[in-house]
Coordinates of C-alpha atoms and ligand atoms in Angstrom, one line a residue:
Chain A
M1 CA -41.7 -63.9 52.3
A2 CA -40.0 -64.4 55.6
L3 CA -42.3 -64.1 58.6
K4 CA -40.6 -62.1 61.3
E5 CA -43.2 -63.4 63.8
R6 CA -41.4 -66.7 63.8
V7 CA -38.2 -65.1 64.9
E8 CA -38.2 -65.2 68.7
R9 CA -35.2 -63.1 69.3
L10 CA -34.0 -60.0 67.5
T11 CA -30.5 -61.5 67.3
Q12 CA -31.9 -64.2 65.0
T13 CA -32.7 -61.7 62.3
K14 CA -31.2 -58.3 61.5
A15 CA -33.6 -55.9 63.1
W16 CA -33.3 -52.9 65.4
Y17 CA -35.2 -50.2 67.1
G18 CA -35.0 -46.6 65.8
E19 CA -37.1 -43.5 66.2
L20 CA -38.1 -40.5 64.3
P21 CA -37.2 -37.8 66.8
V22 CA -39.4 -34.7 66.5
E23 CA -39.5 -31.9 69.0
S24 CA -41.5 -28.8 68.1
L25 CA -42.0 -25.3 69.4
Y26 CA -45.5 -24.2 68.7
T27 CA -47.1 -20.7 68.7
A28 CA -50.8 -20.2 69.3
G29 CA -50.9 -17.7 66.4
I30 CA -52.4 -14.3 66.2
A31 CA -55.9 -15.3 67.1
G32 CA -54.9 -18.1 69.5
E33 CA -52.7 -15.7 71.4
R34 CA -55.7 -13.5 72.1
F35 CA -58.0 -16.4 73.0
F36 CA -55.6 -18.0 75.5
R37 CA -54.7 -14.6 77.1
T38 CA -58.3 -13.9 77.6
L39 CA -58.9 -17.3 79.1
K40 CA -55.9 -17.0 81.4
D41 CA -56.4 -13.4 82.5
N42 CA -60.2 -13.1 82.6
G43 CA -61.4 -16.7 82.6
E44 CA -63.5 -16.0 79.5
F45 CA -64.0 -17.6 76.2
S46 CA -63.5 -15.2 73.3
G47 CA -64.3 -15.7 69.7
T48 CA -64.6 -13.9 66.4
K49 CA -67.7 -13.5 64.3
C50 CA -68.0 -13.6 60.5
K51 CA -70.3 -10.8 59.3
C52 CA -70.9 -12.6 56.0
C53 CA -71.6 -16.1 57.3
G54 CA -72.8 -15.3 60.8
I55 CA -70.5 -18.0 62.2
V56 CA -69.0 -17.4 65.6
Y57 CA -65.6 -19.2 65.9
V58 CA -64.5 -20.2 69.4
P59 CA -61.5 -20.1 69.8
G60 CA -61.5 -17.0 67.7
R61 CA -59.7 -17.1 64.3
I62 CA -58.4 -14.3 62.1
F63 CA -60.2 -15.5 59.1
C64 CA -63.5 -17.3 58.1
E65 CA -62.7 -20.6 56.6
R66 CA -65.9 -20.6 54.6
C67 CA -65.8 -17.2 52.9
F68 CA -62.2 -16.1 53.6
A69 CA -63.3 -12.8 55.2
P70 CA -60.8 -11.3 57.7
L71 CA -62.3 -11.5 61.1
E72 CA -61.8 -8.5 63.3
E73 CA -64.9 -8.5 65.5
W74 CA -64.1 -10.2 68.9
L75 CA -66.7 -11.1 71.4
T76 CA -67.1 -13.1 74.6
V77 CA -69.3 -16.1 74.6
A78 CA -70.7 -18.0 77.6
S79 CA -68.6 -20.4 79.6
Y80 CA -71.5 -22.9 79.5
G81 CA -73.2 -24.7 76.7
T82 CA -74.8 -27.8 75.3
L83 CA -73.5 -31.3 75.2
E84 CA -73.4 -32.4 71.5
S85 CA -72.0 -36.0 72.1
W86 CA -70.0 -37.9 74.7
T87 CA -68.1 -41.1 75.2
V88 CA -66.4 -43.0 78.1
V89 CA -62.8 -43.9 77.3
Y90 CA -61.3 -47.1 78.8
V91 CA -58.0 -47.4 77.0
G92 CA -54.9 -45.1 76.8
L93 CA -52.7 -44.2 73.9
D94 CA -50.7 -47.4 74.1
G95 CA -53.8 -49.6 74.2
S96 CA -53.6 -50.4 77.9
R97 CA -56.6 -50.1 80.2
L98 CA -56.9 -46.8 82.1
A99 CA -57.0 -47.1 85.9
E100 CA -60.0 -44.7 85.8
P101 CA -62.0 -44.3 82.6
I102 CA -62.4 -40.7 81.4
I103 CA -65.5 -39.1 80.0
V104 CA -65.0 -36.9 76.9
G105 CA -67.7 -34.6 75.5
L106 CA -68.3 -32.1 72.8
I107 CA -69.6 -28.8 74.1
R108 CA -71.1 -26.0 72.0
L109 CA -70.8 -22.9 74.2
D110 CA -73.8 -20.6 74.2
G111 CA -73.2 -18.0 71.6
A112 CA -70.6 -20.1 69.6
S113 CA -71.2 -21.8 66.3
T114 CA -68.2 -24.1 66.8
V115 CA -67.7 -27.0 69.2
L116 CA -65.0 -27.7 71.7
V117 CA -63.8 -31.2 72.8
H118 CA -62.9 -31.6 76.4
R119 CA -63.2 -33.8 79.5
L120 CA -66.4 -34.0 81.5
G121 CA -66.3 -34.2 85.3
E122 CA -68.5 -34.3 88.4
V123 CA -70.9 -36.6 86.5
T124 CA -71.3 -40.3 85.9
P125 CA -72.0 -41.9 82.5
D126 CA -75.4 -43.3 83.5
T127 CA -76.7 -39.7 84.0
L128 CA -75.4 -38.3 80.7
S129 CA -77.5 -37.4 77.7
I130 CA -77.0 -35.3 74.6
G131 CA -78.5 -31.9 75.0
M132 CA -77.6 -31.5 78.7
K133 CA -76.1 -28.2 79.8
F134 CA -72.5 -28.1 81.0
T135 CA -70.3 -25.3 82.3
A136 CA -66.5 -24.9 82.4
V137 CA -64.5 -25.5 85.5
L138 CA -61.2 -23.6 85.2
K139 CA -58.0 -23.8 87.2
P140 CA -57.6 -21.0 89.8
K141 CA -56.3 -17.8 88.1
T142 CA -52.9 -18.1 89.6
K143 CA -52.4 -21.6 88.2
R144 CA -53.6 -20.8 84.7
E145 CA -50.9 -20.7 82.0
G146 CA -52.8 -19.8 78.8
A147 CA -53.4 -23.4 77.6
I148 CA -56.5 -25.5 76.8
T149 CA -55.7 -27.4 80.0
D150 CA -56.6 -24.2 82.0
I151 CA -60.0 -25.7 81.6
L152 CA -60.1 -28.7 84.0
Y153 CA -63.3 -30.1 82.7
F154 CA -66.9 -29.3 82.0
K155 CA -69.5 -30.1 84.7
P156 CA -73.3 -30.3 84.6
V157 CA -75.0 -26.9 85.2
Chain B
M1 CA -51.9 -30.3 25.5
G2 CA -55.2 -29.5 27.2
R3 CA -56.6 -26.1 27.7
R4 CA -54.5 -23.0 28.2
V5 CA -53.8 -22.2 31.8
A6 CA -52.8 -18.8 33.1
I7 CA -51.5 -17.4 36.4
V8 CA -53.8 -14.5 37.2
G9 CA -53.0 -13.6 40.8
V10 CA -50.2 -13.9 43.4
G11 CA -49.8 -13.4 47.1
M12 CA -46.9 -13.8 49.5
T13 CA -46.2 -13.2 53.1
K14 CA -42.9 -11.9 54.5
F15 CA -40.4 -14.6 54.9
V16 CA -39.2 -14.5 58.5
R17 CA -37.0 -16.6 60.9
R18 CA -39.8 -17.2 63.4
A19 CA -43.4 -16.2 62.7
Q20 CA -45.9 -15.8 65.5
E21 CA -48.7 -16.8 63.1
T22 CA -49.7 -20.4 62.9
G23 CA -49.2 -22.2 59.6
Q24 CA -52.9 -21.8 58.9
E25 CA -52.7 -18.1 59.4
L26 CA -49.6 -17.8 57.1
A27 CA -51.4 -19.8 54.4
Y28 CA -54.5 -17.6 54.8
H29 CA -52.6 -14.4 54.3
A30 CA -50.9 -15.6 51.1
A31 CA -54.1 -17.2 49.7
K32 CA -56.2 -14.1 50.5
M33 CA -53.7 -11.8 48.9
A34 CA -53.5 -13.9 45.8
L35 CA -57.3 -13.9 45.4
D36 CA -57.6 -10.1 46.2
S37 CA -54.8 -9.4 43.6
C38 CA -57.1 -10.6 40.8
G39 CA -60.4 -9.7 42.3
L40 CA -61.7 -13.2 42.8
H41 CA -63.4 -14.5 45.9
L42 CA -63.2 -17.9 47.4
G43 CA -66.5 -18.9 46.0
Q44 CA -65.1 -18.6 42.5
V45 CA -62.3 -21.1 43.2
D46 CA -63.1 -24.6 41.9
G47 CA -60.3 -26.5 43.6
V48 CA -57.3 -26.0 45.9
V49 CA -53.8 -27.5 45.7
L50 CA -51.6 -27.3 48.8
G51 CA -47.8 -27.7 48.7
S52 CA -45.9 -28.2 51.9
A53 CA -42.7 -30.1 52.7
P54 CA -42.2 -32.6 55.5
D55 CA -44.8 -32.7 58.2
S56 CA -42.0 -32.6 60.8
F57 CA -41.2 -29.0 60.0
D58 CA -44.5 -27.6 61.2
G59 CA -44.7 -30.4 63.8
V60 CA -48.2 -31.4 62.6
H61 CA -48.8 -34.8 61.2
M62 CA -51.0 -34.7 58.1
K63 CA -50.1 -31.1 57.6
G64 CA -52.3 -30.9 54.4
E65 CA -55.4 -31.5 56.5
Y66 CA -54.3 -29.1 59.2
L67 CA -53.5 -26.3 56.7
S68 CA -56.7 -26.7 54.7
P69 CA -58.8 -24.0 56.3
G70 CA -56.0 -21.4 55.6
A71 CA -55.7 -22.6 52.1
G72 CA -59.3 -22.0 51.4
A73 CA -60.2 -25.7 51.0
W74 CA -63.5 -25.8 52.9
G75 CA -66.1 -27.7 50.9
K76 CA -63.8 -28.0 47.8
P77 CA -61.7 -30.6 46.1
Y78 CA -58.4 -30.4 47.8
M79 CA -55.1 -32.1 47.1
R80 CA -51.8 -31.9 48.9
C81 CA -48.7 -32.5 46.8
F82 CA -45.2 -33.2 48.1
V83 CA -41.9 -33.7 46.4
G84 CA -39.6 -32.3 49.1
G85 CA -37.8 -29.1 48.1
A86 CA -39.3 -29.3 44.6
T87 CA -42.8 -28.9 46.0
G88 CA -43.3 -25.2 45.4
V89 CA -42.8 -25.5 41.6
F90 CA -44.5 -28.9 41.5
S91 CA -47.6 -27.5 43.1
V92 CA -48.1 -25.2 40.1
I93 CA -47.8 -28.2 37.8
N94 CA -50.3 -30.0 40.0
G95 CA -52.7 -27.1 39.8
W96 CA -52.0 -26.8 36.0
Y97 CA -53.3 -30.2 35.2
Y98 CA -56.6 -29.7 37.0
V99 CA -57.3 -26.7 34.9
A100 CA -55.6 -27.9 31.7
S101 CA -57.7 -31.1 31.9
G102 CA -60.9 -29.0 32.0
L103 CA -61.8 -30.4 35.4
F104 CA -61.6 -27.0 37.1
D105 CA -61.9 -23.5 35.6
T106 CA -59.9 -22.0 38.5
C107 CA -57.4 -23.4 41.0
L108 CA -55.9 -21.8 44.0
V109 CA -52.3 -23.1 44.7
V110 CA -51.0 -22.4 48.2
C111 CA -47.6 -23.3 49.7
E112 CA -46.7 -22.9 53.3
E113 CA -43.8 -23.8 55.6
K114 CA -43.1 -23.1 59.2
M115 CA -39.7 -24.4 59.8
S116 CA -39.1 -22.6 63.0
S117 CA -41.3 -25.1 64.8
F118 CA -38.7 -27.9 64.5
Q119 CA -36.4 -28.0 67.5
P120 CA -33.5 -27.4 68.0
H121 CA -33.0 -26.8 64.2
A122 CA -34.9 -27.8 61.1
Q123 CA -31.7 -29.5 59.8
A124 CA -32.3 -32.4 62.2
A125 CA -35.6 -33.2 60.5
F126 CA -33.7 -34.6 57.6
L127 CA -31.9 -37.4 59.5
T128 CA -34.8 -39.7 58.9
I129 CA -35.1 -39.2 55.1
F130 CA -31.9 -41.3 54.7
D131 CA -31.9 -45.0 54.3
H132 CA -32.3 -46.5 57.7
T133 CA -30.0 -49.4 57.1
T134 CA -27.0 -48.1 55.2
E135 CA -27.0 -44.4 56.0
R136 CA -28.8 -43.4 59.2
P137 CA -26.4 -45.1 61.5
L138 CA -23.8 -42.7 60.2
K139 CA -26.0 -39.7 61.4
P140 CA -26.0 -38.0 58.0
N141 CA -27.5 -34.6 57.3
L142 CA -28.3 -32.8 54.1
L143 CA -25.1 -30.8 54.2
W144 CA -23.3 -34.0 53.4
I145 CA -25.0 -34.3 50.0
F146 CA -24.4 -30.6 49.2
A147 CA -20.8 -30.6 50.2
L148 CA -20.0 -33.8 48.2
E149 CA -21.8 -32.4 45.2
M150 CA -20.1 -29.0 45.5
N151 CA -16.7 -30.5 45.8
R152 CA -17.3 -32.7 42.8
Y153 CA -18.5 -29.8 40.7
M154 CA -15.6 -27.6 41.7
S155 CA -13.1 -30.4 41.1
T156 CA -14.5 -31.4 37.7
Y157 CA -14.4 -27.9 36.3
G158 CA -11.5 -26.5 38.3
L159 CA -13.7 -23.8 39.9
R160 CA -12.7 -21.5 42.7
K161 CA -14.9 -20.8 45.7
E162 CA -14.5 -17.1 44.9
D163 CA -16.4 -17.6 41.6
I164 CA -19.2 -19.6 43.2
A165 CA -19.6 -17.1 46.1
L166 CA -20.5 -14.4 43.5
V167 CA -23.9 -16.1 43.3
A168 CA -24.6 -15.5 47.0
V169 CA -23.4 -11.9 46.6
K170 CA -25.7 -11.3 43.7
N171 CA -28.8 -12.9 45.2
K172 CA -28.5 -11.5 48.7
N173 CA -28.0 -8.1 47.0
N174 CA -31.0 -8.6 44.7
A175 CA -33.2 -9.4 47.8
L176 CA -32.6 -5.9 49.2
D177 CA -35.4 -4.8 46.9
H178 CA -37.8 -7.6 47.8
P179 CA -40.4 -6.4 50.4
C180 CA -40.8 -10.0 51.7
A181 CA -37.1 -10.7 52.2
Q182 CA -35.7 -12.2 55.3
I183 CA -31.9 -11.8 55.0
A184 CA -31.3 -9.4 52.2
D185 CA -27.8 -8.2 52.9
K186 CA -24.9 -6.6 51.2
V187 CA -22.2 -9.3 51.5
T188 CA -18.9 -9.5 49.9
V189 CA -17.0 -12.5 48.5
E190 CA -14.5 -12.1 51.3
E191 CA -17.2 -12.3 54.0
I192 CA -18.5 -15.5 52.5
L193 CA -15.1 -17.0 52.3
K194 CA -14.5 -16.1 55.9
S195 CA -17.8 -17.5 57.2
E196 CA -17.9 -20.6 59.3
V197 CA -17.3 -23.9 57.4
L198 CA -20.3 -26.2 57.8
A199 CA -19.1 -29.1 55.7
W200 CA -16.2 -28.4 53.4
P201 CA -16.6 -26.7 50.9
V202 CA -19.9 -25.4 52.1
Q203 CA -19.7 -22.4 54.3
R204 CA -22.4 -20.6 56.3
L205 CA -23.0 -17.8 53.8
D206 CA -23.1 -20.2 50.9
V207 CA -26.4 -21.4 52.4
S208 CA -30.0 -20.1 52.5
P209 CA -31.6 -19.7 55.9
V210 CA -34.5 -21.6 57.5
S211 CA -37.7 -19.6 57.3
D212 CA -41.4 -19.3 57.9
G213 CA -43.7 -18.1 55.2
A214 CA -46.3 -18.7 52.6
T215 CA -46.9 -18.0 48.9
A216 CA -50.0 -18.5 46.7
V217 CA -51.0 -18.2 43.1
V218 CA -54.3 -18.3 41.3
L219 CA -54.6 -20.4 38.1
A220 CA -57.4 -19.9 35.6
N221 CA -58.5 -21.2 32.2
E222 CA -58.4 -18.8 29.3
T223 CA -62.0 -17.6 29.7
V224 CA -61.6 -16.7 33.3
A225 CA -58.1 -15.3 32.8
R226 CA -59.2 -12.9 30.1
R227 CA -62.1 -11.7 32.2
V228 CA -60.1 -11.0 35.4
T229 CA -56.8 -9.6 34.0
D230 CA -55.3 -7.8 31.0
K231 CA -52.0 -9.5 31.6
P232 CA -52.4 -13.2 32.1
V233 CA -49.1 -15.1 32.5
W234 CA -49.5 -18.3 30.6
I235 CA -48.1 -21.6 31.7
E236 CA -46.5 -22.7 28.5
G237 CA -44.7 -25.8 29.6
V238 CA -44.3 -28.1 32.7
G239 CA -41.9 -30.9 33.4
W240 CA -40.7 -33.0 36.2
A241 CA -38.3 -36.0 36.5
L242 CA -36.7 -38.2 39.1
D243 CA -33.2 -39.6 39.4
T244 CA -32.4 -42.6 41.5
A245 CA -33.2 -42.6 45.2
Y246 CA -29.7 -43.9 45.8
W247 CA -28.3 -40.4 45.8
T248 CA -24.7 -41.6 46.0
N249 CA -25.1 -43.1 42.5
R250 CA -26.1 -39.9 40.8
D251 CA -23.9 -37.8 38.6
L252 CA -23.0 -35.4 41.4
C253 CA -21.7 -32.8 39.1
Y254 CA -24.6 -32.5 36.7
P255 CA -28.4 -32.6 37.5
R256 CA -29.6 -34.8 34.7
Y257 CA -33.1 -35.0 36.3
V258 CA -33.3 -31.2 35.9
E259 CA -32.4 -31.5 32.3
E260 CA -35.0 -34.1 31.7
A261 CA -37.7 -32.0 33.4
A262 CA -36.6 -29.0 31.4
R263 CA -36.7 -30.9 28.1
M264 CA -40.2 -32.0 28.9
A265 CA -41.3 -28.4 29.6
Y266 CA -39.4 -26.9 26.6
K267 CA -41.0 -29.4 24.3
M268 CA -44.5 -28.4 25.5
A269 CA -43.6 -24.7 25.3
G270 CA -42.0 -25.0 21.8
V271 CA -38.7 -23.8 23.1
T272 CA -35.9 -25.2 21.0
D273 CA -33.1 -22.8 21.9
P274 CA -33.4 -22.1 25.7
R275 CA -30.3 -19.9 25.8
H276 CA -32.1 -17.3 23.6
Q277 CA -35.8 -18.1 24.2
I278 CA -35.7 -17.9 28.0
H279 CA -35.3 -14.3 29.1
V280 CA -35.3 -14.6 32.8
A281 CA -34.7 -17.6 35.1
E282 CA -35.4 -18.5 38.7
P283 CA -33.5 -21.7 39.3
Y284 CA -33.5 -23.2 42.8
D285 CA -30.7 -21.7 44.8
P286 CA -30.6 -23.1 48.4
F287 CA -26.8 -23.0 48.0
D288 CA -24.9 -20.7 45.7
Y289 CA -23.4 -23.5 43.7
K290 CA -26.9 -25.0 43.1
E291 CA -27.9 -21.9 41.0
L292 CA -25.0 -22.7 38.7
H293 CA -25.7 -26.4 38.7
H294 CA -29.3 -25.8 37.8
M295 CA -28.6 -23.2 35.1
E296 CA -26.6 -25.9 33.4
G297 CA -29.3 -28.5 33.9
L298 CA -31.9 -26.1 32.4
L299 CA -29.6 -25.9 29.3
L300 CA -29.3 -22.1 29.8
C301 CA -25.5 -22.7 29.2
G302 CA -23.1 -25.5 28.6
K303 CA -21.8 -27.8 31.4
G304 CA -19.4 -26.0 33.6
E305 CA -20.1 -22.6 32.0
A306 CA -22.5 -21.1 34.5
P307 CA -19.8 -19.7 36.8
Q308 CA -18.2 -17.7 34.0
L309 CA -21.6 -16.2 33.1
T310 CA -21.9 -15.1 36.7
V311 CA -18.4 -13.6 36.7
D312 CA -19.2 -11.8 33.5
G313 CA -22.4 -10.3 35.0
V314 CA -24.7 -11.9 32.5
T315 CA -26.9 -13.2 35.3
R316 CA -27.3 -9.8 37.0
R317 CA -30.6 -7.9 36.8
D318 CA -29.2 -5.7 34.1
G319 CA -27.5 -8.6 32.4
E320 CA -28.6 -10.5 29.2
L321 CA -30.0 -13.4 31.2
P322 CA -31.1 -12.3 34.7
V323 CA -31.0 -15.2 37.1
C324 CA -32.8 -15.1 40.5
P325 CA -33.7 -11.4 40.2
S326 CA -36.0 -12.0 43.2
G327 CA -33.0 -12.6 45.4
G328 CA -33.7 -16.3 45.5
L329 CA -33.7 -18.6 48.5
L330 CA -30.2 -17.2 49.4
G331 CA -31.7 -13.7 49.8
V332 CA -35.4 -13.8 50.2
G333 CA -35.4 -16.9 52.5
N334 CA -36.2 -20.5 52.2
P335 CA -39.5 -21.7 53.6
I336 CA -39.2 -24.7 51.4
S337 CA -42.4 -25.0 49.4
A338 CA -43.2 -21.3 49.7
A339 CA -39.8 -20.4 48.4
G340 CA -40.3 -22.6 45.3
L341 CA -43.6 -20.9 44.6
M342 CA -42.0 -17.5 45.2
K343 CA -39.9 -18.2 42.1
V344 CA -43.0 -18.6 40.0
A345 CA -44.5 -15.4 41.6
E346 CA -41.3 -13.5 40.7
L347 CA -41.7 -14.5 37.0
F348 CA -45.3 -13.3 37.2
W349 CA -44.2 -9.9 38.4
Q350 CA -41.2 -9.7 36.0
L351 CA -43.1 -10.6 32.9
R352 CA -45.9 -8.2 33.8
G353 CA -43.4 -5.4 34.5
E354 CA -44.6 -5.2 38.1
A355 CA -41.4 -6.2 39.9
G356 CA -40.7 -2.6 41.0
K357 CA -37.1 -2.0 42.0
R358 CA -36.4 -5.6 41.1
Q359 CA -37.5 -5.2 37.5
I360 CA -34.9 -6.6 35.1
A361 CA -33.5 -4.3 32.5
R362 CA -34.1 -6.4 29.4
K363 CA -37.5 -7.0 27.9
A364 CA -38.8 -10.4 28.9
K365 CA -41.6 -12.4 27.4
R366 CA -40.7 -15.9 28.7
G367 CA -39.2 -17.2 32.0
I368 CA -38.4 -20.4 33.7
A369 CA -38.7 -21.5 37.4
Q370 CA -37.2 -24.6 38.8
A371 CA -37.0 -26.3 42.1
W372 CA -35.2 -29.4 43.4
G373 CA -35.9 -31.8 46.2
D374 CA -36.9 -35.1 47.7
L375 CA -33.6 -36.8 48.4
M376 CA -32.1 -34.2 46.1
Q377 CA -32.9 -36.1 43.0
V378 CA -36.2 -34.6 41.7
G379 CA -36.5 -31.6 39.4
A380 CA -39.7 -29.6 38.7
V381 CA -39.8 -27.0 36.0
V382 CA -42.4 -24.5 34.8
V383 CA -42.0 -22.3 31.7
V384 CA -44.3 -19.2 31.7
G385 CA -44.8 -16.5 29.1
I386 CA -46.9 -13.6 28.0
Ligands
ZN1 ZN1 -67.6 -16.2 56.6

């Protein structure tokens, strides 16, 4: 088999760059629409509770993935919760070093059964430990657009 | 041939141009409806099969994994199958062999497509299915294949566009009675012939639309089937076959791969004379001429004879061999995999006498559904009966 690594210029072998162009328009869905509107307008985290399983899904969903019950009971959970795990990320999507490492954590909001992934801020890695309490820092209301990035990061309580 | 497998429940969302629901939510609605229709709950489902066409439609890579919560896959054996446009019918075959083998007693089969996600139009998603060396530099789209096929079909048998357009008139009209239909419409041959030419001889109204939607069916072995319903619809035969991926080298005027798939299914079902032993057919009709093509491939008539059957009214709902009584992809809509599975759902309703206003006039004990896909060279066929 020919080894392309030995070819120093693309003109020496027949090769070219191409792409798989994909551009998408997404909807948040029936449940997502409500979750993001509540976050944008009220700065609150809303979820749905399955009466059969007792699970509280945040963001809310219209169905329970475990028992398939339709979920109609919406509730608001706390905007603070528990750190379930964390990491410090030093490389970006293309493998290059980030100018500033970022801290990423998993937060289980008080009252929720499910866990959110987001950035952590106002904290240094040497002070982090699983089980710590974190609270959401949101964009000011006028800047919020109904997106997960309306949450800037979570900071220690 | 393994254990007997029946379809015992069916669910289907409306097919729409642009759904607000996420793909997961669409899948859930169809899956939940299918389970409710036969009184089963998710805990009684042994395994789940998901059918969905290219990831790029929904804009989610590894769409099977993404859709799994809506398909009811949590904590269960779960398989995604994918043969392009043939996925909807193939997904039933996929589910069939899990139950026929004895591995599962029940299997939930869910098909979802959200084509509206792709921007600016789902058609562009197809550019990258072509050979990157010999074809992509020419910027092909799927219409090229259809137009070249249709021209070849028309030229070979001396067909007129007027005759082919009758299929679109019939199917869009049939869809008026389908509660999930997207573009049911009374159209005339004249309107079709006057519609915009996309790639000669294919015109706008010869084509099905892009759609969002989901369909689901519940499969069960004989013991479960007899317990949950008085009217199980048995899967009597399944078949699938592939022609060359060099689509330019195929017989453009006859879908041999459909014939091979059909022969496999007929053999299993003990069908020796399809023209008389098949009472209702749902061949894949993304384009009007494809219904005709596929009727011939399914051996429901001789080569080149399908247009005359249409002209004679044989394929109408009150005809001797109703074809696409649902309204088909041309009328109900074409969320790829969900549309294929919709065809199986239609047979379920027709054979049980539950198709409402769409109920065909003749008595029907056996039907056939077929879908077509990949680079337009795969055929998937299911024969069902009561
Ligand atoms: Zn539940």
